[in-house]
C-alpha positions as MATLAB code, in Angstrom:
seq = 'MTVVRDPASVVSAIESRFSCRAFLSDKPVARQQIEEILRISSCAASSTNTQPWRVHVLQGARRDALVEKVCAAHDATQADPSLAVEYGEVDGYYPAEWVSPYIDRRRHNGWGLYGALGIAKGEKDKMHTQTQRNYRFFDAPVGLMFTMDRVLGRGSLIDYGMFLQTLMLAARAFGLHTCPQAAWNNYAKIVRPFIGASSDEILVCGMALGYADESAPVNYYRTPRETVESFTRWG';
ca = [
    -189.617  -58.027   -5.408;
    -186.832  -60.604   -5.761;
    -187.216  -63.085   -8.609;
    -184.969  -66.110   -9.068;
    -184.282  -66.587  -12.774;
    -184.027  -69.920  -14.487;
    -180.577  -69.626  -16.157;
    -182.004  -71.322  -19.246;
    -184.925  -68.903  -19.558;
    -185.495  -66.237  -22.183;
    -185.535  -63.611  -19.427;
    -182.109  -64.751  -18.241;
    -180.771  -64.520  -21.796;
    -182.116  -60.978  -22.114;
    -180.735  -59.808  -18.786;
    -177.315  -61.445  -19.257;
    -176.766  -60.002  -22.727;
    -174.404  -57.058  -22.941;
    -172.149  -55.503  -25.559;
    -169.013  -57.562  -25.027;
    -165.839  -55.628  -25.857;
    -163.200  -58.263  -25.101;
    -163.318  -61.832  -26.398;
    -161.106  -64.907  -26.127;
    -159.341  -64.942  -29.485;
    -157.983  -68.451  -28.955;
    -161.378  -70.073  -28.298;
    -163.077  -70.738  -31.641;
    -166.788  -71.096  -32.271;
    -167.858  -74.218  -34.153;
    -169.595  -73.723  -37.483;
    -172.397  -76.009  -36.296;
    -173.097  -73.606  -33.431;
    -173.126  -70.578  -35.742;
    -175.510  -72.321  -38.134;
    -177.857  -73.245  -35.282;
    -177.842  -69.685  -33.937;
    -178.707  -68.383  -37.404;
    -181.451  -70.994  -37.805;
    -183.011  -69.917  -34.516;
    -182.641  -66.262  -35.495;
    -184.523  -66.871  -38.735;
    -187.646  -67.422  -36.613;
    -187.715  -63.662  -35.926;
    -190.821  -61.810  -37.061;
    -190.801  -59.732  -40.241;
    -193.581  -57.786  -41.923;
    -195.426  -60.010  -44.440;
    -192.615  -62.557  -43.920;
    -190.171  -60.596  -46.099;
    -187.117  -61.787  -44.069;
    -184.825  -58.994  -45.314;
    -181.637  -60.229  -43.640;
    -178.472  -61.385  -45.384;
    -175.659  -62.621  -43.178;
    -171.951  -62.820  -44.020;
    -169.806  -64.916  -41.655;
    -166.097  -64.149  -41.416;
    -163.580  -66.417  -39.681;
    -159.885  -67.175  -39.891;
    -157.890  -65.620  -42.713;
    -160.905  -63.865  -44.267;
    -161.781  -62.221  -40.974;
    -158.181  -61.148  -40.482;
    -157.914  -59.734  -44.010;
    -160.950  -57.488  -43.511;
    -159.628  -56.384  -40.128;
    -156.333  -55.284  -41.659;
    -158.007  -53.444  -44.551;
    -160.377  -51.471  -42.350;
    -157.804  -50.765  -39.619;
    -155.486  -49.317  -42.266;
    -158.340  -47.108  -43.519;
    -159.153  -46.076  -39.951;
    -155.542  -45.021  -39.380;
    -155.577  -43.112  -42.665;
    -158.791  -41.352  -41.645;
    -157.202  -40.220  -38.396;
    -154.377  -38.651  -40.409;
    -156.796  -37.136  -42.957;
    -160.399  -36.813  -41.645;
    -161.675  -35.874  -45.112;
    -161.333  -39.537  -46.093;
    -164.347  -40.376  -43.917;
    -166.623  -39.269  -46.771;
    -164.849  -41.639  -49.155;
    -165.326  -44.751  -47.028;
    -168.800  -44.378  -45.492;
    -172.340  -44.891  -46.755;
    -174.329  -41.924  -48.094;
    -177.150  -42.590  -45.617;
    -175.855  -42.151  -42.099;
    -176.630  -44.514  -39.230;
    -176.886  -41.650  -36.769;
    -178.885  -38.402  -36.934;
    -177.356  -35.319  -38.542;
    -177.976  -33.401  -35.304;
    -178.148  -34.859  -31.803;
    -180.711  -33.539  -29.323;
    -181.499  -34.208  -25.667;
    -182.093  -36.708  -24.093;
    -180.317  -38.886  -26.678;
    -177.083  -36.905  -26.780;
    -176.972  -36.982  -22.980;
    -177.290  -40.774  -22.871;
    -174.731  -41.112  -25.648;
    -172.194  -38.967  -23.804;
    -172.835  -40.740  -20.522;
    -172.243  -44.074  -22.216;
    -169.070  -42.911  -23.934;
    -167.439  -41.452  -20.864;
    -168.565  -44.373  -18.718;
    -166.912  -46.782  -21.124;
    -163.720  -44.736  -21.344;
    -163.685  -44.505  -17.561;
    -163.809  -48.296  -17.306;
    -160.853  -48.417  -19.704;
    -158.881  -45.730  -17.881;
    -159.017  -43.320  -20.817;
    -159.215  -39.656  -19.814;
    -160.793  -36.817  -21.787;
    -158.407  -35.500  -24.421;
    -156.368  -38.704  -24.791;
    -157.057  -38.890  -28.506;
    -154.530  -41.588  -29.360;
    -155.986  -43.913  -26.742;
    -159.485  -43.138  -27.987;
    -158.406  -43.957  -31.533;
    -156.912  -47.260  -30.391;
    -160.073  -48.175  -28.505;
    -162.284  -47.253  -31.456;
    -160.113  -49.467  -33.632;
    -160.910  -52.383  -31.323;
    -164.289  -52.341  -33.110;
    -162.530  -53.040  -36.387;
    -160.717  -55.962  -34.792;
    -164.059  -57.412  -33.628;
    -162.722  -56.964  -30.084;
    -160.634  -60.102  -30.808;
    -163.736  -62.270  -31.335;
    -162.985  -65.225  -33.645;
    -166.222  -64.675  -35.580;
    -167.201  -61.505  -37.369;
    -170.696  -61.125  -38.795;
    -171.786  -58.596  -41.402;
    -175.431  -57.889  -42.130;
    -176.704  -56.465  -45.401;
    -180.110  -55.659  -46.847;
    -181.437  -54.793  -50.286;
    -181.378  -51.035  -50.738;
    -184.812  -51.103  -52.412;
    -186.496  -52.058  -49.119;
    -188.044  -49.433  -46.843;
    -187.413  -48.425  -43.250;
    -189.934  -50.999  -42.042;
    -187.466  -53.679  -43.076;
    -184.908  -52.141  -40.713;
    -187.395  -52.712  -37.889;
    -187.633  -56.339  -39.016;
    -183.849  -56.501  -39.122;
    -183.599  -55.212  -35.567;
    -185.818  -58.058  -34.374;
    -183.594  -60.543  -36.210;
    -180.431  -59.113  -34.657;
    -181.897  -59.150  -31.151;
    -183.018  -62.753  -31.633;
    -179.508  -63.665  -32.766;
    -177.884  -62.033  -29.736;
    -180.241  -63.842  -27.372;
    -179.808  -67.176  -29.176;
    -176.050  -66.823  -28.744;
    -176.522  -66.769  -24.974;
    -178.034  -70.262  -25.143;
    -174.615  -71.477  -26.304;
    -172.651  -69.549  -23.684;
    -171.582  -67.028  -26.313;
    -171.576  -63.245  -26.247;
    -171.935  -60.612  -28.939;
    -171.327  -56.963  -29.662;
    -173.487  -55.289  -32.324;
    -171.348  -52.733  -34.163;
    -172.519  -49.715  -36.110;
    -168.868  -48.638  -36.378;
    -168.356  -50.805  -39.454;
    -170.820  -48.641  -41.393;
    -168.147  -45.933  -41.512;
    -166.199  -48.198  -43.882;
    -169.088  -49.729  -45.818;
    -167.410  -49.053  -49.164;
    -164.583  -51.352  -48.098;
    -166.731  -53.951  -46.368;
    -169.422  -54.464  -49.025;
    -167.160  -55.506  -51.928;
    -164.973  -57.548  -49.580;
    -167.909  -59.713  -48.439;
    -169.354  -59.945  -51.948;
    -172.331  -57.663  -51.339;
    -173.512  -55.658  -54.324;
    -173.973  -51.910  -54.580;
    -177.715  -52.636  -54.377;
    -177.268  -53.679  -50.742;
    -176.722  -51.522  -47.674;
    -174.522  -52.515  -44.790;
    -176.841  -52.611  -41.775;
    -174.140  -53.282  -39.159;
    -171.468  -55.718  -38.060;
    -171.306  -57.954  -35.007;
    -168.622  -59.707  -32.992;
    -169.397  -63.236  -31.771;
    -167.417  -65.427  -29.412;
    -166.630  -66.278  -25.818;
    -166.262  -63.328  -23.444;
    -162.940  -62.647  -21.774;
    -164.261  -62.570  -18.227;
    -160.973  -61.170  -16.889;
    -161.243  -57.972  -18.985;
    -162.377  -54.950  -16.902;
    -164.289  -53.496  -19.853;
    -166.692  -56.430  -19.714;
    -167.849  -55.371  -16.273;
    -169.122  -52.052  -17.581;
    -172.905  -51.907  -17.944;
    -174.900  -49.137  -19.559;
    -177.595  -47.583  -17.357;
    -181.235  -48.083  -18.321;
    -184.173  -45.739  -18.005;
    -186.940  -46.728  -15.594;
    -190.219  -48.094  -16.916;
    -191.935  -45.005  -15.521;
    -189.734  -42.683  -17.567;
    -190.692  -44.106  -20.967;
    -194.219  -45.401  -20.366;
    -197.555  -43.585  -20.514;
    -200.666  -45.351  -19.300;
    -203.827  -44.456  -21.223;
];
């Protein structure tokens, strides 16, 4: 069945959202727009209205300073992998052991992305450079960091996910794109003090925000999705 979407609809925002990995660095985002996106995002549901989110907005010199700090640490980690323990959070974002079908989807995504970038298996320096694009916010002029009180439980992370999704969809209403980034968690011990977050907060993730570079080949890559039939059971 063919459905014509209203470009201003929620469905259109959902279907047009993707993880943008190349932004226009010379096209800034107005503070008024960022504030409105965050206001809209604050309407997201949270259990018993706890609203666990804390947002840190980085632009200009502050954004650039964090980029340089973390990129330097990322280069150092490549030279000495043991440093990864020093920089990251104790609680990992990913599972200690990957199992199917999740590892299969993860690998498919990784090699699909590298294929779109022309990076072949074994080209470690190119992979390192591409990974470091995360720590440059993919050139987006706005970097967002999200923290949460450590005392809160895993239910608050579910609430946080709804907030982040609402934010990414709200950005589409302004013609903006985003890329949610778990990669920053690897350097949480650098990020948290830099943004003024206390040791009682965890770094949930980072996010790039800006205008997509529509000429970049990487932005034409789309991750495959499972069919409704594959993940649904009718009672």
